[in-house]
Amino acid sequence: MQLKNKILLLTALLLGGFFLQSCSDEDENTPSTNTIDPSGCYVTQEVIDDGEEIETITYVYNDNNNIITASSVVGTGTPSTTTFEYDGNRIVTATDILNIYEFKYSGNNSIPSRIDIKEGTEITGYYVIQSSGSNVSEFEEHDLTSGDDIIESTTTFEYDSRGNMSKVIASELDEDTEELVPFLTFEGSVYDGKINPYNSSFVFFFMDPGNPSKVGKENLVSGQLNINGLGDLPLAASYEYNNDQYPTSVSLTVPGLITQNTTITYDCK
């Protein structure tokens, strides 16, 4: 993976939190990632401009306010569509042009403990989610295509008292040493205290190949990245909001590396 893509992956993650944060009725500081509230604003479109290309993502919902299709198109290219099936409000399968994703849950949790990735009938990889209390503490990506079970990457998380990420460490497999090697860390310092529009669903994870998730409680304003070979880098984001206090415009910068602007459209109920 190229360095810029690695940085985009992490910063996209940090802007929205982590799509696999658990929910708990007992913890008011923990965002509920899969509890569907009939009121509120639902993301219907994102337009993401990184200065090199523009991606437009469109979402369609069912009567229960669950996303059933998400379509992405870059520039004037061919749209790529992912469909979702549910059992109640829990995703059970997601299907795109290449893979079927099967979600497995522990007990009554609304967040999966494992997601199998299938090509046809063959499982080619899977994700494993570890939790500590009401928050995900580790996310692992496994690859099975070689015949061996290889951990491709891990991400560990720490949280502040409000349920926002205070520290993230991302590691990936070094093919030469066959060991997981940290390639960056992040420490969040300021969040906006306003509504993260992706808080009701982790469907958004599937629609951005450089984004593990967009779900979290609040929106990141500033933090510090440390990237191997580049040292410490400040990350800053600014927002414009609608009358319901949902962000409609997001500007993200890491000086000298990234400038990304996102426009968000909603259906508010």
mmCIF file of C-alpha atoms in Angstrom:
data_model
loop_
_atom_site.group_PDB
_atom_site.id
_atom_site.type_symbol
_atom_site.label_atom_id
_atom_site.label_comp_id
_atom_site.label_asym_id
_atom_site.label_seq_id
_atom_site.Cartn_x
_atom_site.Cartn_y
_atom_site.Cartn_z
ATOM 1 C CA MET A 1 0.000 0.000 0.000
ATOM 2 C CA GLN A 2 1.395 3.426 -0.918
ATOM 3 C CA LEU A 3 2.146 5.830 1.920
ATOM 4 C CA LYS A 4 -0.506 8.335 0.832
ATOM 5 C CA ASN A 5 -3.145 5.598 0.812
ATOM 6 C CA LYS A 6 -2.090 4.519 4.304
ATOM 7 C CA ILE A 7 -2.447 8.074 5.576
ATOM 8 C CA LEU A 8 -5.809 8.533 3.853
ATOM 9 C CA LEU A 9 -6.983 5.271 5.403
ATOM 10 C CA LEU A 10 -6.138 6.358 8.926
ATOM 11 C CA THR A 11 -7.368 9.931 8.603
ATOM 12 C CA ALA A 12 -10.667 8.780 7.140
ATOM 13 C CA LEU A 13 -10.979 6.404 10.072
ATOM 14 C CA LEU A 14 -10.239 9.151 12.573
ATOM 15 C CA LEU A 15 -12.737 11.585 11.073
ATOM 16 C CA GLY A 16 -15.568 9.200 11.720
ATOM 17 C CA GLY A 17 -14.406 7.018 14.581
ATOM 18 C CA PHE A 18 -14.417 3.273 14.192
ATOM 19 C CA PHE A 19 -17.223 1.379 12.539
ATOM 20 C CA LEU A 20 -17.037 -1.465 15.039
ATOM 21 C CA GLN A 21 -17.526 0.451 18.259
ATOM 22 C CA SER A 22 -19.932 -1.540 20.431
ATOM 23 C CA CYS A 23 -23.138 -0.221 21.908
ATOM 24 C CA SER A 24 -24.354 -0.705 25.457
ATOM 25 C CA ASP A 25 -27.612 0.361 27.061
ATOM 26 C CA GLU A 26 -25.759 0.912 30.336
ATOM 27 C CA ASP A 27 -23.092 3.272 28.950
ATOM 28 C CA GLU A 28 -24.436 6.642 27.889
ATOM 29 C CA ASN A 29 -21.037 7.708 26.550
ATOM 30 C CA THR A 30 -20.863 4.862 24.047
ATOM 31 C CA PRO A 31 -22.242 5.532 20.570
ATOM 32 C CA SER A 32 -24.895 3.091 19.398
ATOM 33 C CA THR A 33 -23.699 2.057 15.971
ATOM 34 C CA ASN A 34 -26.696 0.011 14.928
ATOM 35 C CA THR A 35 -29.711 1.398 16.790
ATOM 36 C CA ILE A 36 -32.070 2.923 14.261
ATOM 37 C CA ASP A 37 -33.857 6.060 15.463
ATOM 38 C CA PRO A 38 -36.788 7.122 13.232
ATOM 39 C CA SER A 39 -35.901 10.766 13.865
ATOM 40 C CA GLY A 40 -32.673 12.469 12.876
ATOM 41 C CA CYS A 41 -30.816 12.969 9.606
ATOM 42 C CA TYR A 42 -29.705 10.150 7.316
ATOM 43 C CA VAL A 43 -26.817 10.476 4.883
ATOM 44 C CA THR A 44 -28.105 10.122 1.316
ATOM 45 C CA GLN A 45 -25.026 11.300 -0.564
ATOM 46 C CA GLU A 46 -21.360 12.124 -0.060
ATOM 47 C CA VAL A 47 -19.154 13.963 -2.551
ATOM 48 C CA ILE A 48 -15.481 13.478 -1.662
ATOM 49 C CA ASP A 49 -12.809 15.593 -3.381
ATOM 50 C CA ASP A 50 -9.146 14.934 -2.591
ATOM 51 C CA GLY A 51 -7.814 17.264 -5.279
ATOM 52 C CA GLU A 52 -7.056 14.402 -7.658
ATOM 53 C CA GLU A 53 -10.446 12.755 -8.121
ATOM 54 C CA ILE A 54 -14.051 13.150 -6.997
ATOM 55 C CA GLU A 55 -16.015 10.224 -5.595
ATOM 56 C CA THR A 56 -19.798 10.351 -5.211
ATOM 57 C CA ILE A 57 -21.499 7.838 -2.913
ATOM 58 C CA THR A 58 -25.308 7.482 -2.844
ATOM 59 C CA TYR A 59 -27.284 5.588 -0.178
ATOM 60 C CA VAL A 60 -30.802 4.115 -0.341
ATOM 61 C CA TYR A 61 -32.729 3.157 2.810
ATOM 62 C CA ASN A 62 -35.577 0.771 3.602
ATOM 63 C CA ASP A 63 -38.622 1.629 5.727
ATOM 64 C CA ASN A 64 -36.626 0.859 8.899
ATOM 65 C CA ASN A 65 -33.987 3.466 8.008
ATOM 66 C CA ASN A 66 -31.400 0.786 7.245
ATOM 67 C CA ILE A 67 -29.175 1.212 4.189
ATOM 68 C CA ILE A 68 -30.014 -1.407 1.563
ATOM 69 C CA THR A 69 -27.860 -0.154 -1.314
ATOM 70 C CA ALA A 70 -24.771 2.022 -1.509
ATOM 71 C CA SER A 71 -23.381 3.063 -4.891
ATOM 72 C CA SER A 72 -20.007 4.684 -5.495
ATOM 73 C CA VAL A 73 -18.771 6.326 -8.685
ATOM 74 C CA VAL A 74 -15.437 8.059 -9.285
ATOM 75 C CA GLY A 75 -15.667 10.892 -11.782
ATOM 76 C CA THR A 76 -17.697 9.722 -14.770
ATOM 77 C CA GLY A 77 -16.786 6.076 -14.279
ATOM 78 C CA THR A 78 -18.966 3.020 -13.786
ATOM 79 C CA PRO A 79 -20.857 2.864 -10.466
ATOM 80 C CA SER A 80 -19.968 0.146 -7.977
ATOM 81 C CA THR A 81 -22.913 -1.014 -5.863
ATOM 82 C CA THR A 82 -23.066 -2.910 -2.579
ATOM 83 C CA THR A 83 -26.342 -4.366 -1.270
ATOM 84 C CA PHE A 84 -27.186 -5.218 2.346
ATOM 85 C CA GLU A 85 -29.570 -7.696 3.951
ATOM 86 C CA TYR A 86 -30.768 -7.545 7.554
ATOM 87 C CA ASP A 87 -32.180 -9.598 10.374
ATOM 88 C CA GLY A 88 -34.033 -6.903 12.256
ATOM 89 C CA ASN A 89 -31.522 -4.054 12.394
ATOM 90 C CA ARG A 90 -28.435 -6.284 12.218
ATOM 91 C CA ILE A 91 -26.641 -6.730 8.907
ATOM 92 C CA VAL A 92 -26.364 -10.414 8.013
ATOM 93 C CA THR A 93 -24.866 -10.148 4.521
ATOM 94 C CA ALA A 94 -23.335 -7.542 2.255
ATOM 95 C CA THR A 95 -22.720 -8.241 -1.423
ATOM 96 C CA ASP A 96 -20.601 -6.395 -3.962
ATOM 97 C CA ILE A 97 -19.338 -7.323 -7.429
ATOM 98 C CA LEU A 98 -16.497 -9.444 -6.016
ATOM 99 C CA ASN A 99 -17.439 -10.707 -2.571
ATOM 100 C CA ILE A 100 -20.122 -11.743 -0.136
ATOM 101 C CA TYR A 101 -19.590 -10.621 3.472
ATOM 102 C CA GLU A 102 -21.230 -12.738 6.173
ATOM 103 C CA PHE A 103 -21.643 -11.179 9.614
ATOM 104 C CA LYS A 104 -21.441 -13.278 12.772
ATOM 105 C CA TYR A 105 -22.550 -12.007 16.180
ATOM 106 C CA SER A 106 -22.036 -13.005 19.803
ATOM 107 C CA GLY A 107 -25.257 -13.097 21.823
ATOM 108 C CA ASN A 108 -27.478 -10.064 21.362
ATOM 109 C CA ASN A 109 -24.651 -7.709 20.398
ATOM 110 C CA SER A 110 -25.440 -5.397 17.520
ATOM 111 C CA ILE A 111 -21.792 -5.412 16.430
ATOM 112 C CA PRO A 112 -20.304 -8.481 14.720
ATOM 113 C CA SER A 113 -17.490 -10.426 16.319
ATOM 114 C CA ARG A 114 -16.410 -11.765 12.923
ATOM 115 C CA ILE A 115 -17.055 -10.978 9.265
ATOM 116 C CA ASP A 116 -16.285 -13.696 6.712
ATOM 117 C CA ILE A 117 -15.289 -12.634 3.197
ATOM 118 C CA LYS A 118 -16.372 -15.065 0.487
ATOM 119 C CA GLU A 119 -15.719 -15.371 -3.233
ATOM 120 C CA GLY A 120 -18.492 -17.666 -4.373
ATOM 121 C CA THR A 121 -18.579 -20.396 -1.736
ATOM 122 C CA GLU A 122 -14.929 -20.042 -0.672
ATOM 123 C CA ILE A 123 -13.948 -18.018 2.405
ATOM 124 C CA THR A 124 -10.902 -15.997 1.317
ATOM 125 C CA GLY A 125 -10.487 -13.905 4.458
ATOM 126 C CA TYR A 126 -12.182 -12.574 7.536
ATOM 127 C CA TYR A 127 -12.182 -9.801 10.127
ATOM 128 C CA VAL A 128 -12.025 -10.445 13.875
ATOM 129 C CA ILE A 129 -13.217 -7.831 16.366
ATOM 130 C CA GLN A 130 -12.069 -7.803 19.997
ATOM 131 C CA SER A 131 -13.870 -5.666 22.592
ATOM 132 C CA SER A 132 -12.992 -4.299 26.009
ATOM 133 C CA GLY A 133 -16.064 -3.256 27.951
ATOM 134 C CA SER A 134 -18.229 -1.285 25.562
ATOM 135 C CA ASN A 135 -15.507 -0.367 23.078
ATOM 136 C CA VAL A 136 -13.627 -2.270 20.420
ATOM 137 C CA SER A 137 -10.006 -2.649 21.470
ATOM 138 C CA GLU A 138 -8.616 -4.453 18.425
ATOM 139 C CA PHE A 139 -9.509 -5.145 14.801
ATOM 140 C CA GLU A 140 -7.709 -7.861 12.809
ATOM 141 C CA GLU A 141 -7.725 -8.529 9.067
ATOM 142 C CA HIS A 142 -7.011 -12.140 8.049
ATOM 143 C CA ASP A 143 -6.139 -13.467 4.576
ATOM 144 C CA LEU A 144 -6.683 -17.124 3.599
ATOM 145 C CA THR A 145 -5.886 -17.027 -0.125
ATOM 146 C CA SER A 146 -2.453 -18.659 0.237
ATOM 147 C CA GLY A 147 -3.862 -21.613 2.131
ATOM 148 C CA ASP A 148 -2.471 -20.276 5.404
ATOM 149 C CA ASP A 149 -4.251 -18.016 7.888
ATOM 150 C CA ILE A 150 -2.229 -14.802 7.686
ATOM 151 C CA ILE A 151 -2.947 -11.697 9.765
ATOM 152 C CA GLU A 152 -2.528 -8.849 7.287
ATOM 153 C CA SER A 153 -3.084 -5.967 9.691
ATOM 154 C CA THR A 154 -4.187 -5.013 13.180
ATOM 155 C CA THR A 155 -5.492 -1.787 14.670
ATOM 156 C CA THR A 156 -5.713 -1.144 18.418
ATOM 157 C CA PHE A 157 -7.782 1.586 20.063
ATOM 158 C CA GLU A 158 -7.884 3.587 23.290
ATOM 159 C CA TYR A 159 -10.743 5.903 24.286
ATOM 160 C CA ASP A 160 -11.392 9.010 26.343
ATOM 161 C CA SER A 161 -14.220 9.361 28.848
ATOM 162 C CA ARG A 162 -16.639 10.522 26.127
ATOM 163 C CA GLY A 163 -16.103 7.471 23.938
ATOM 164 C CA ASN A 164 -13.938 9.265 21.363
ATOM 165 C CA MET A 165 -10.685 7.666 20.285
ATOM 166 C CA SER A 166 -7.727 9.017 22.214
ATOM 167 C CA LYS A 167 -5.094 6.770 20.636
ATOM 168 C CA VAL A 168 -4.836 4.444 17.647
ATOM 169 C CA ILE A 169 -1.945 2.188 16.659
ATOM 170 C CA ALA A 170 -2.064 0.633 13.187
ATOM 171 C CA SER A 171 0.233 -2.231 12.165
ATOM 172 C CA GLU A 172 0.621 -4.182 8.945
ATOM 173 C CA LEU A 173 2.424 -7.323 7.849
ATOM 174 C CA ASP A 174 6.052 -6.961 6.790
ATOM 175 C CA GLU A 175 6.388 -9.596 4.077
ATOM 176 C CA ASP A 176 10.161 -9.845 4.549
ATOM 177 C CA THR A 177 10.106 -10.525 8.288
ATOM 178 C CA GLU A 178 6.576 -11.991 8.328
ATOM 179 C CA GLU A 179 5.862 -9.878 11.408
ATOM 180 C CA LEU A 180 3.321 -7.166 12.136
ATOM 181 C CA VAL A 181 5.051 -3.795 12.221
ATOM 182 C CA PRO A 182 3.454 -0.529 13.471
ATOM 183 C CA PHE A 183 3.433 2.049 10.694
ATOM 184 C CA LEU A 184 1.561 4.887 12.379
ATOM 185 C CA THR A 185 -0.076 6.100 15.554
ATOM 186 C CA PHE A 186 -2.655 8.787 16.223
ATOM 187 C CA GLU A 187 -3.577 10.779 19.315
ATOM 188 C CA GLY A 188 -6.813 12.758 19.194
ATOM 189 C CA SER A 189 -6.912 16.055 21.052
ATOM 190 C CA VAL A 190 -10.122 17.908 20.124
ATOM 191 C CA TYR A 191 -13.588 16.752 18.999
ATOM 192 C CA ASP A 192 -16.472 19.050 18.081
ATOM 193 C CA GLY A 193 -19.101 17.752 20.533
ATOM 194 C CA LYS A 194 -21.623 17.544 17.688
ATOM 195 C CA ILE A 195 -23.402 14.701 15.902
ATOM 196 C CA ASN A 196 -21.385 12.310 13.789
ATOM 197 C CA PRO A 197 -23.745 11.561 10.875
ATOM 198 C CA TYR A 198 -22.468 8.002 10.511
ATOM 199 C CA ASN A 199 -23.260 6.997 14.086
ATOM 200 C CA SER A 200 -26.310 4.850 13.287
ATOM 201 C CA SER A 201 -24.687 2.365 10.899
ATOM 202 C CA PHE A 202 -21.342 0.837 9.944
ATOM 203 C CA VAL A 203 -22.500 0.209 6.378
ATOM 204 C CA PHE A 204 -20.262 3.145 5.401
ATOM 205 C CA PHE A 205 -17.192 0.964 6.006
ATOM 206 C CA PHE A 206 -17.958 -1.052 2.876
ATOM 207 C CA MET A 207 -18.271 1.943 0.582
ATOM 208 C CA ASP A 208 -14.782 3.397 1.059
ATOM 209 C CA PRO A 209 -11.869 1.038 0.385
ATOM 210 C CA GLY A 210 -9.515 3.359 2.249
ATOM 211 C CA ASN A 211 -11.767 3.776 5.254
ATOM 212 C CA PRO A 212 -12.251 1.120 7.961
ATOM 213 C CA SER A 213 -15.155 3.103 9.224
ATOM 214 C CA LYS A 214 -16.984 6.390 9.554
ATOM 215 C CA VAL A 215 -18.883 5.670 12.736
ATOM 216 C CA GLY A 216 -18.198 7.319 16.085
ATOM 217 C CA LYS A 217 -19.825 9.686 18.554
ATOM 218 C CA GLU A 218 -18.289 13.053 17.661
ATOM 219 C CA ASN A 219 -16.332 14.590 14.792
ATOM 220 C CA LEU A 220 -12.567 15.016 15.035
ATOM 221 C CA VAL A 221 -11.238 18.581 14.985
ATOM 222 C CA SER A 222 -7.534 18.049 15.614
ATOM 223 C CA GLY A 223 -4.965 15.438 16.483
ATOM 224 C CA GLN A 224 -1.398 14.302 15.945
ATOM 225 C CA LEU A 225 -0.206 11.633 13.517
ATOM 226 C CA ASN A 226 3.120 9.870 13.830
ATOM 227 C CA ILE A 227 4.051 8.072 10.632
ATOM 228 C CA ASN A 228 7.145 5.930 10.226
ATOM 229 C CA GLY A 229 9.685 7.894 8.225
ATOM 230 C CA LEU A 230 7.808 11.185 8.474
ATOM 231 C CA GLY A 231 7.619 11.881 12.209
ATOM 232 C CA ASP A 232 4.842 13.884 13.870
ATOM 233 C CA LEU A 233 2.248 15.554 11.659
ATOM 234 C CA PRO A 234 -0.700 17.738 12.750
ATOM 235 C CA LEU A 235 -4.147 16.755 11.501
ATOM 236 C CA ALA A 236 -6.953 19.315 11.399
ATOM 237 C CA ALA A 237 -10.577 19.220 10.281
ATOM 238 C CA SER A 238 -13.190 21.966 10.027
ATOM 239 C CA TYR A 239 -16.958 21.677 9.577
ATOM 240 C CA GLU A 240 -20.091 23.464 8.484
ATOM 241 C CA TYR A 241 -23.396 22.256 9.982
ATOM 242 C CA ASN A 242 -27.095 22.239 9.149
ATOM 243 C CA ASN A 243 -29.818 23.402 11.552
ATOM 244 C CA ASP A 244 -29.880 19.943 13.144
ATOM 245 C CA GLN A 245 -26.150 20.199 13.904
ATOM 246 C CA TYR A 246 -25.097 17.545 11.402
ATOM 247 C CA PRO A 247 -21.975 18.409 9.382
ATOM 248 C CA THR A 248 -22.711 19.260 5.754
ATOM 249 C CA SER A 249 -19.155 20.154 4.782
ATOM 250 C CA VAL A 250 -15.875 18.674 6.039
ATOM 251 C CA SER A 251 -12.398 19.973 5.230
ATOM 252 C CA LEU A 252 -9.487 17.750 6.294
ATOM 253 C CA THR A 253 -5.814 18.691 6.096
ATOM 254 C CA VAL A 254 -2.462 17.185 6.967
ATOM 255 C CA PRO A 255 -0.086 19.950 5.801
ATOM 256 C CA GLY A 256 2.001 18.913 2.835
ATOM 257 C CA LEU A 257 0.234 15.569 2.481
ATOM 258 C CA ILE A 258 -3.556 15.683 2.375
ATOM 259 C CA THR A 259 -6.324 18.119 1.574
ATOM 260 C CA GLN A 260 -9.750 16.481 1.347
ATOM 261 C CA ASN A 261 -13.159 18.139 1.147
ATOM 262 C CA THR A 262 -16.431 16.275 1.632
ATOM 263 C CA THR A 263 -19.983 17.520 1.060
ATOM 264 C CA ILE A 264 -22.769 15.565 2.779
ATOM 265 C CA THR A 265 -26.479 15.549 1.850
ATOM 266 C CA TYR A 266 -29.223 14.276 4.196
ATOM 267 C CA ASP A 267 -32.807 13.161 4.482
ATOM 268 C CA CYS A 268 -33.862 14.707 7.808
ATOM 269 C CA LYS A 269 -36.971 13.340 9.554
#
